[in-house]
Amino acid sequence: MTHSPSRPIDVVVMAAGKGTRMKSALPKVLHALAGKPMVQHVIDTARSLQARRTIVITGHGAEQVEQALTSAQGQVQVQGLKFARQMPQLGTGHAVQQAVPLLDDDGVVVILSGDVPLTRTDTLQALLDVCAGQQLALLTIDFDDPTGYGRIVRSPSGQVHAIVEHKDANATQRAIREVYSGIMAVPAKLLKPWLARLDNQNAQQEFYLTDVVKFAEADGVPVVAHKIDDATQVAGVNSPAQLAELERAYQQRQAQALMAEGVRIIDPARFDVRGELTCAQDVQIDVNCIFEGRVQLGQGVKVGANCVLANCVIEAGAVIHPFTHIDGEKLGVTVGEGALIGPFARLRPGAQLGAEVHIGNFVEVKNSTMAKGAKANHLAYLGDATVGERVNYGAGSITANYDGANKHRTVIEADVHIGSNCVLVAPVTIGAGGTVGGGSTITKSTAPGALSVARGKQVSIANWHRPQKQAKG
Ligand code: UD1
Ligand code: CA
């Protein structure tokens, strides 16, 4: 293959269409696949191609789409992201025409659609290779049922000669199974004059982008097809059912990739990654788990059934028992080596748990550090607390960390034993090795080694007779 000096890549993403069949107030391209808008997947693909510029053509719901792509995901500000509006929408050729003022002549333009989220970077790279900076390259695929698609018409020698839209095609052309995927790569300096020559003299009275094939042929520019056989990569989303289908395809892809690295996923059909999951060796994941944001699982980590893990680091050997919910949001959550979490535990932002910590059922931990070997096994709340090594935190105990206006810290030093049903009213420190009797409400700091009891003294009245019901009449 001839490699001309490589040109900068500029991506155009068509996303102006209405998406009527989604039957939703949300613009189609903002519907989430694997937790992020489908158009964001396309933009991320453009980024992985190292595109110089990514121009999104907006129309229906333009403001909402532009805002969604510049704010929420804007934490990772996409280099060279630009928008061009297409109002009204007069066809795919008309859509790309709107990008022309933003396209420099030295680039190769890759045209994608905001509702085709699963195209792989290596496929586009291969398309760019056949484009070679000087030809019109079309991504094509054979379909058993090509209804609705533009047909790839080849000359007897096999040379691509036209794309004929389904509605404009005659019976012979409709019998062709090779279709245009909607994705092309073309040098900007060829594309621009071709776009200027488009008309809408066709069955749909639209400006067809696909007509550029005719102009290439007229200008003696070779038209090359790169044919793939993975339909998922060119599948568009028009309905909730199609979106669900692509969601499964995407999740299967994630699961297969992780299993290829040795991760033991009990059932890849019941496994969801909505972000980035990285796993060390010998990780085991039971059914119905969801991983969101950035999640790291260390060597030998086991995740039980029905867990949701978001934005957290789980260190080697830790076990997350079933029905546990962990979300570190922006602060993150760390679970130390060999820790045991759950079942039914909840770890919130800023929970930093050391090695061999135990968190049991219905225990919530937020913005707290727990040192090695600390335990809170049942029905408890730890918020804004610093917990020392080997502390045992009793069932039903809570840190009262909020006075209605401000949050305060609770410090529980090493080897403290907090009994059941205690309230530690922050700010307060429980000195090392101390004991707090069950049912205590602790409002003052305690000295190391002390036993502290703060509750009504027990009163017992001997031979107590309960009141009797009065006899009637
Ligand atoms: C187009 C191709 C067809 C191909 C098919 C693959 C044309 C004329 N036809 O079909 O050969 O087989 O894709 O799916 O290009 N859009 C706009 N503005 C518009 C019209 C469309 O932004 O004015 C966007 C849509 O939102 C969508 C994409 O362009 O994301 C493709 O539009 P769609 O109507 O699905 O393509 P077809 O014309 O059906
Ligand atoms: Ca379509």
XYZ file of C-alpha atoms and ligand atoms in Angstrom:
513
model
C 0.000 0.000 0.000
C 1.230 3.505 -0.804
C 1.575 5.692 2.233
C 1.554 9.378 1.411
C 2.808 11.713 4.131
C 0.170 11.406 6.840
C -2.321 14.230 7.050
C -4.079 15.667 10.100
C -7.425 13.989 10.780
C -10.577 16.038 11.167
C -13.722 14.207 12.241
C -17.260 15.278 11.373
C -19.997 13.736 13.524
C -23.511 14.028 12.087
C -25.925 14.412 14.978
C -28.698 16.712 13.781
C -31.364 14.091 13.126
C -34.497 13.864 15.193
C -34.683 10.296 16.434
C -38.477 10.156 16.400
C -38.535 6.432 17.127
C -36.841 6.902 20.515
C -40.162 8.513 21.586
C -38.252 10.618 24.078
C -37.848 14.288 24.986
C -34.085 13.699 25.201
C -32.250 14.160 21.876
C -31.412 10.714 20.513
C -27.631 11.050 20.591
C -27.734 11.900 24.325
C -29.269 8.576 25.281
C -26.705 6.684 27.311
C -24.868 3.571 26.255
C -22.706 2.083 29.001
C -23.400 5.148 31.118
C -22.425 7.853 28.645
C -24.221 9.569 25.780
C -23.865 7.592 22.571
C -22.437 10.634 20.760
C -19.758 10.791 23.470
C -18.627 7.304 22.419
C -18.213 8.642 18.882
C -16.267 11.670 20.132
C -14.051 9.399 22.233
C -13.353 7.318 19.130
C -12.368 10.523 17.325
C -10.042 11.322 20.191
C -8.425 7.908 20.018
C -7.774 8.597 16.319
C -5.914 11.693 17.505
C -8.223 13.903 15.498
C -7.080 17.494 15.191
C -10.649 18.723 15.196
C -13.975 17.055 15.951
C -16.952 18.883 14.519
C -20.369 17.817 15.745
C -23.269 18.771 13.482
C -26.237 19.581 15.698
C -29.848 20.369 14.825
C -32.656 18.778 16.800
C -32.020 19.622 20.464
C -28.820 21.445 19.408
C -28.448 23.450 22.611
C -28.949 20.441 24.830
C -26.480 18.346 22.836
C -23.839 21.073 22.780
C -24.249 21.712 26.483
C -24.070 18.039 27.408
C -20.852 17.630 25.444
C -19.153 20.681 26.880
C -20.183 20.464 30.551
C -20.716 17.056 32.131
C -18.051 15.186 30.203
C -16.140 18.473 29.987
C -13.923 17.329 32.849
C -11.937 15.706 30.086
C -12.009 18.663 27.747
C -11.940 17.248 24.263
C -9.237 18.812 22.157
C -10.599 20.697 19.155
C -14.287 19.985 19.783
C -16.450 22.280 17.670
C -20.098 22.516 16.762
C -21.875 23.504 13.576
C -25.632 23.813 13.462
C -27.762 22.436 10.673
C -31.208 24.037 10.576
C -33.291 22.741 8.910
C -31.981 19.225 8.184
C -31.833 18.736 4.444
C -29.851 15.510 4.285
C -26.451 14.064 5.113
C -24.676 16.084 2.389
C -26.249 19.260 3.717
C -25.142 18.234 7.239
C -21.495 17.951 6.208
C -21.731 21.219 4.249
C -22.221 22.977 7.605
C -18.763 21.826 8.691
C -16.959 23.244 5.650
C -15.946 26.584 7.241
C -14.220 24.579 10.004
C -12.325 22.226 7.687
C -8.774 23.063 6.595
C -7.603 21.853 3.195
C -4.627 19.883 4.493
C -6.742 17.391 6.478
C -8.395 14.059 5.874
C -12.038 14.155 6.919
C -13.580 11.137 8.636
C -17.376 11.241 8.623
C -19.196 9.493 11.477
C -22.709 9.549 12.924
C -23.627 10.388 16.496
C -26.025 7.445 16.620
C -23.458 4.813 15.554
C -21.525 4.381 18.793
C -19.524 1.168 18.486
C -17.143 1.711 15.576
C -13.659 0.597 16.533
C -10.633 2.807 16.239
C -8.648 0.147 14.366
C -11.421 -0.095 11.757
C -11.232 3.646 11.133
C -7.455 3.430 11.049
C -7.739 0.773 8.333
C -10.182 3.007 6.438
C -7.685 5.882 6.673
C -4.985 3.561 5.366
C -6.975 2.784 2.223
C -7.808 6.476 1.842
C -4.058 7.079 1.925
C -4.599 10.815 2.084
C -5.687 10.972 -1.536
C -8.669 8.757 -2.321
C -12.317 8.497 -1.330
C -12.571 5.586 1.103
C -15.946 4.065 2.036
C -16.608 1.685 4.906
C -18.940 -1.035 3.589
C -20.548 -4.250 4.779
C -22.658 -7.067 3.307
C -26.152 -7.400 4.750
C -28.555 -10.275 4.174
C -31.312 -7.702 4.342
C -29.973 -4.444 2.908
C -33.376 -2.702 2.921
C -33.089 1.015 3.566
C -29.346 1.286 3.010
C -27.355 2.863 0.203
C -26.135 0.126 -2.176
C -22.526 -0.092 -3.313
C -22.637 -0.353 -7.102
C -19.453 -1.768 -8.606
C -18.338 -1.993 -12.219
C -17.707 -5.492 -13.655
C -14.042 -5.074 -12.710
C -15.100 -4.537 -9.107
C -14.349 -0.808 -9.044
C -16.797 1.160 -6.841
C -18.782 3.322 -9.136
C -21.752 4.698 -7.167
C -23.816 4.576 -3.993
C -27.504 4.360 -4.811
C -29.915 5.057 -1.972
C -32.569 2.392 -1.400
C -35.411 4.699 -2.419
C -33.660 5.604 -5.679
C -32.526 2.081 -6.516
C -33.937 -0.129 -9.296
C -34.634 -3.836 -8.806
C -31.146 -4.927 -9.903
C -29.516 -2.431 -7.548
C -31.791 -3.447 -4.693
C -30.509 -7.002 -5.072
C -26.997 -5.788 -4.126
C -26.118 -6.833 -0.582
C -23.077 -4.617 -0.108
C -24.135 -1.361 1.553
C -22.551 1.908 2.564
C -22.126 2.010 6.349
C -22.463 5.781 6.592
C -18.741 6.160 7.346
C -16.173 7.560 4.909
C -12.703 9.090 4.873
C -11.824 11.707 2.267
C -9.240 14.471 1.855
C -10.809 17.859 2.675
C -9.553 19.499 -0.477
C -11.481 16.961 -2.576
C -14.558 16.894 -0.346
C -15.210 20.627 -0.251
C -15.755 21.199 -3.978
C -17.811 17.993 -4.170
C -20.106 19.210 -1.379
C -20.594 22.442 -3.295
C -21.823 20.427 -6.282
C -24.538 18.430 -4.445
C -28.169 18.791 -5.432
C -31.394 17.286 -4.129
C -32.761 15.847 -7.373
C -33.630 12.435 -5.917
C -36.449 10.381 -4.440
C -36.185 12.045 -1.018
C -35.314 15.553 -2.242
C -32.377 15.527 0.133
C -28.758 16.524 -0.318
C -27.117 13.100 -0.274
C -23.554 12.907 0.984
C -23.313 9.654 -0.959
C -23.434 11.583 -4.254
C -19.767 12.526 -3.746
C -18.955 9.094 -5.215
C -20.242 10.297 -8.622
C -18.050 13.397 -8.455
C -14.991 11.374 -7.471
C -15.508 9.176 -10.495
C -16.010 12.221 -12.740
C -12.814 13.789 -11.382
C -10.813 10.590 -11.788
C -10.297 10.148 -8.030
C -10.225 6.470 -7.054
C -13.064 5.293 -4.807
C -11.999 2.453 -2.531
C -14.112 0.331 -0.230
C -12.960 -1.125 3.042
C -15.390 -3.932 3.784
C -15.869 -5.258 7.306
C -18.063 -8.083 8.582
C -18.837 -6.949 12.135
C -22.300 -5.376 11.905
C -22.123 -4.054 15.470
C -19.518 -1.511 14.416
C -21.822 0.175 11.919
C -25.131 -0.388 13.695
C -27.151 2.746 14.292
C -29.591 3.370 17.106
C -33.119 4.363 16.159
C -35.177 2.848 18.980
C -34.878 1.836 22.635
C -34.736 -1.804 21.542
C -31.755 -1.158 19.240
C -30.031 0.788 22.002
C -30.485 -2.155 24.386
C -29.082 -4.495 21.739
C -25.948 -2.364 21.323
C -25.613 -2.034 25.091
C -25.424 -5.854 25.317
C -22.986 -6.002 22.406
C -20.791 -3.405 24.102
C -20.912 -5.233 27.445
C -20.088 -8.553 25.771
C -17.054 -6.841 24.247
C -15.925 -5.587 27.693
C -16.486 -8.996 29.264
C -14.639 -10.854 26.499
C -11.663 -8.496 26.747
C -11.444 -8.920 30.528
C -11.843 -12.691 30.340
C -9.081 -12.794 27.735
C -6.858 -11.192 30.390
C -7.824 -13.907 32.857
C -10.664 -12.289 34.780
C -13.207 -14.878 35.897
C -16.628 -13.488 35.059
C -19.263 -15.962 36.161
C -21.766 -14.857 33.505
C -20.698 -12.361 30.817
C -24.370 -11.807 29.962
C -24.939 -10.387 33.436
C -22.010 -8.010 33.683
C -21.921 -4.258 33.074
C -19.066 -1.794 32.887
C -20.105 1.833 32.583
C -16.661 3.351 32.675
C -13.237 1.769 33.070
C -12.595 -1.431 34.973
C -9.046 -2.664 35.473
C -8.349 -6.016 37.070
C -5.193 -7.644 38.382
C -4.701 -11.420 38.295
C -7.285 -13.899 39.568
C -10.164 -11.509 40.029
C -13.561 -13.185 40.275
C -16.850 -11.409 39.589
C -20.210 -12.998 40.313
C -23.422 -12.217 38.426
C -25.260 -8.899 38.115
C -22.456 -6.554 39.085
C -22.206 -3.019 37.722
C -18.932 -1.097 37.554
C -19.098 2.650 37.040
C -16.506 5.396 36.591
C -12.986 4.176 37.333
C -12.750 0.934 39.249
C -9.568 -0.979 40.039
C -9.646 -4.508 41.420
C -6.423 -5.905 42.885
C -5.056 -9.411 42.735
C -7.459 -12.107 43.855
C -10.319 -9.736 44.626
C -13.737 -11.401 44.732
C -16.902 -9.461 44.043
C -20.138 -11.173 45.056
C -23.426 -11.091 43.199
C -25.449 -7.912 42.757
C -22.808 -5.350 43.717
C -22.507 -1.823 42.350
C -18.924 -0.530 42.462
C -18.122 3.000 41.317
C -14.963 5.083 41.473
C -13.050 2.898 43.867
C -9.869 0.928 44.366
C -10.185 -2.529 45.896
C -6.816 -3.878 46.969
C -5.505 -7.415 46.713
C -7.389 -10.206 48.398
C -10.348 -8.110 49.501
C -13.786 -9.698 49.292
C -16.866 -7.675 48.455
C -19.867 -9.733 49.514
C -23.205 -9.631 47.659
C -25.461 -6.563 47.478
C -22.756 -4.088 48.413
C -22.897 -0.539 47.052
C -19.671 1.432 46.775
C -19.502 4.867 45.169
C -16.434 7.053 45.637
C -17.810 9.783 43.335
C -15.082 12.460 43.145
C -13.269 11.626 46.413
C -12.907 7.927 45.726
C -13.092 4.910 47.998
C -10.216 2.605 48.902
C -10.675 -0.868 50.330
C -7.442 -2.269 51.781
C -5.820 -5.649 51.301
C -7.757 -8.584 52.615
C -10.684 -6.451 53.790
C -14.133 -8.036 54.014
C -17.025 -5.835 52.943
C -20.727 -6.624 53.069
C -23.088 -8.233 52.390
C -25.348 -5.156 52.199
C -22.626 -2.603 52.964
C -22.496 0.953 51.694
C -19.211 2.798 51.174
C -19.507 6.439 50.218
C -17.031 9.103 49.007
C -13.858 9.360 51.048
C -14.113 5.967 52.744
C -10.459 4.875 53.082
C -10.325 1.423 54.574
C -7.042 -0.186 55.571
C -5.960 -3.792 55.343
C -8.187 -6.436 56.911
C -10.947 -4.006 57.818
C -14.350 -5.680 58.216
C -17.536 -3.855 57.247
C -20.681 -5.873 57.743
C -24.333 -5.682 56.808
C -26.140 -2.358 56.841
C -23.010 -0.403 57.709
C -22.468 2.955 56.005
C -19.040 4.617 55.875
C -18.497 8.112 54.500
C -15.418 10.344 54.448
C -13.702 8.244 57.095
C -10.432 6.418 57.430
C -10.278 3.069 59.159
C -6.871 1.690 60.025
C -5.754 -1.914 59.734
C -8.018 -4.493 61.324
C -10.792 -2.104 62.413
C -14.272 -3.617 62.356
C -17.847 -2.360 62.126
C -19.870 -5.464 61.621
C -23.541 -4.543 61.913
C -26.014 -1.682 61.425
C -23.702 1.296 61.961
C -22.749 4.695 60.592
C -19.261 6.175 60.429
C -19.103 9.675 58.913
C -16.137 12.074 59.110
C -14.333 9.711 61.446
C -10.737 8.647 61.919
C -10.678 5.119 63.252
C -7.514 3.519 64.638
C -6.160 0.003 64.274
C -8.153 -2.908 65.664
C -11.080 -0.726 66.781
C -14.316 -2.631 67.258
C -17.317 -0.465 66.496
C -20.543 -1.910 67.865
C -23.857 -2.617 66.231
C -26.214 0.312 65.943
C -23.582 2.937 66.786
C -23.282 6.175 64.894
C -21.117 9.246 64.664
C -23.304 12.348 64.982
C -21.142 14.347 62.613
C -23.556 17.072 61.580
C -24.921 19.760 63.884
C -27.322 21.100 61.297
C -24.805 23.598 59.944
C -21.310 22.089 60.021
C -19.667 18.685 59.885
C -17.292 17.690 62.675
C -14.771 14.864 63.060
C -14.810 11.933 65.391
C -11.469 10.380 66.320
C -11.471 6.829 67.650
C -7.941 5.844 68.589
C -6.371 2.399 68.302
C -7.820 -0.583 70.172
C -10.989 1.219 71.277
C -14.115 -0.832 71.846
C -17.371 0.997 71.127
C -20.383 -0.919 72.455
C -23.712 -1.246 70.732
C -26.109 1.605 70.110
C -23.736 4.459 70.951
C -23.909 8.034 69.685
C -20.547 9.794 69.371
C -21.337 13.490 69.130
C -18.572 15.158 67.122
C -16.171 16.774 67.560
C -15.022 14.137 70.001
C -12.005 11.860 70.583
C -12.089 8.432 72.204
C -8.606 7.834 73.666
C -6.606 4.733 72.718
C -7.636 1.459 74.294
C -10.777 3.015 75.779
C -14.165 1.362 76.077
C -17.556 2.976 75.567
C -20.458 1.194 77.209
C -23.435 0.213 75.108
C -26.168 2.812 74.730
C -23.882 5.745 75.575
C -24.220 9.210 74.119
C -20.665 10.563 74.222
C -20.307 14.332 74.024
C -16.912 14.820 75.710
C -13.564 13.348 74.730
C -12.355 10.403 76.802
C -8.892 9.568 78.154
C -6.879 6.601 76.867
C -7.769 3.384 78.615
C -10.947 4.787 80.215
C -14.337 3.102 80.389
C -16.980 5.669 79.541
C -20.668 5.140 80.120
C -23.138 7.924 79.420
C -26.701 6.749 79.796
C -29.497 6.747 82.369
C -28.505 4.650 85.373
C -30.416 1.387 85.596
C -33.179 1.306 88.192
C -34.705 -2.019 89.260
C -37.776 -2.155 91.523
C -38.231 -5.473 93.247
C -41.548 -7.375 93.039
C -43.093 -4.891 90.661
C -46.767 -5.463 89.864
C -47.940 -4.422 86.462
C -51.298 -2.531 86.399
C -54.340 -4.855 86.068
C -57.364 -4.343 83.856
C -60.417 -3.152 85.859
C -63.255 -5.704 86.041
C -66.402 -4.518 84.093
C -69.792 -3.621 85.746
C -27.338 7.064 5.178
C -26.713 6.900 3.805
C -26.881 5.461 3.342
C -26.286 4.511 4.366
C -26.893 4.765 5.733
C -26.203 3.943 6.774
C -27.017 9.072 2.766
C -27.777 9.858 1.782
N -27.347 7.807 2.891
O -28.698 6.772 5.098
O -26.236 5.295 2.096
O -26.487 3.173 3.956
O -26.744 6.145 6.094
O -26.880 4.086 7.997
O -26.118 9.589 3.380
N -28.289 13.539 9.706
C -28.071 14.857 9.960
N -28.691 15.778 9.170
C -29.511 15.438 8.150
C -29.733 14.069 7.890
C -29.099 13.132 8.689
O -27.335 15.218 10.872
O -30.022 16.336 7.501
C -27.620 12.538 10.554
C -28.593 11.638 11.265
O -28.935 12.178 12.526
C -27.779 10.363 11.407
C -26.883 10.372 10.179
O -26.864 11.702 9.720
O -26.966 10.395 12.539
C -27.387 9.443 9.078
O -28.692 9.826 8.749
P -29.785 8.760 8.400
O -31.052 9.459 8.071
O -29.813 7.693 9.420
O -29.144 8.131 7.085
P -29.853 7.644 5.805
O -30.138 8.807 4.956
O -30.929 6.726 6.179
Ca -30.079 5.505 9.029
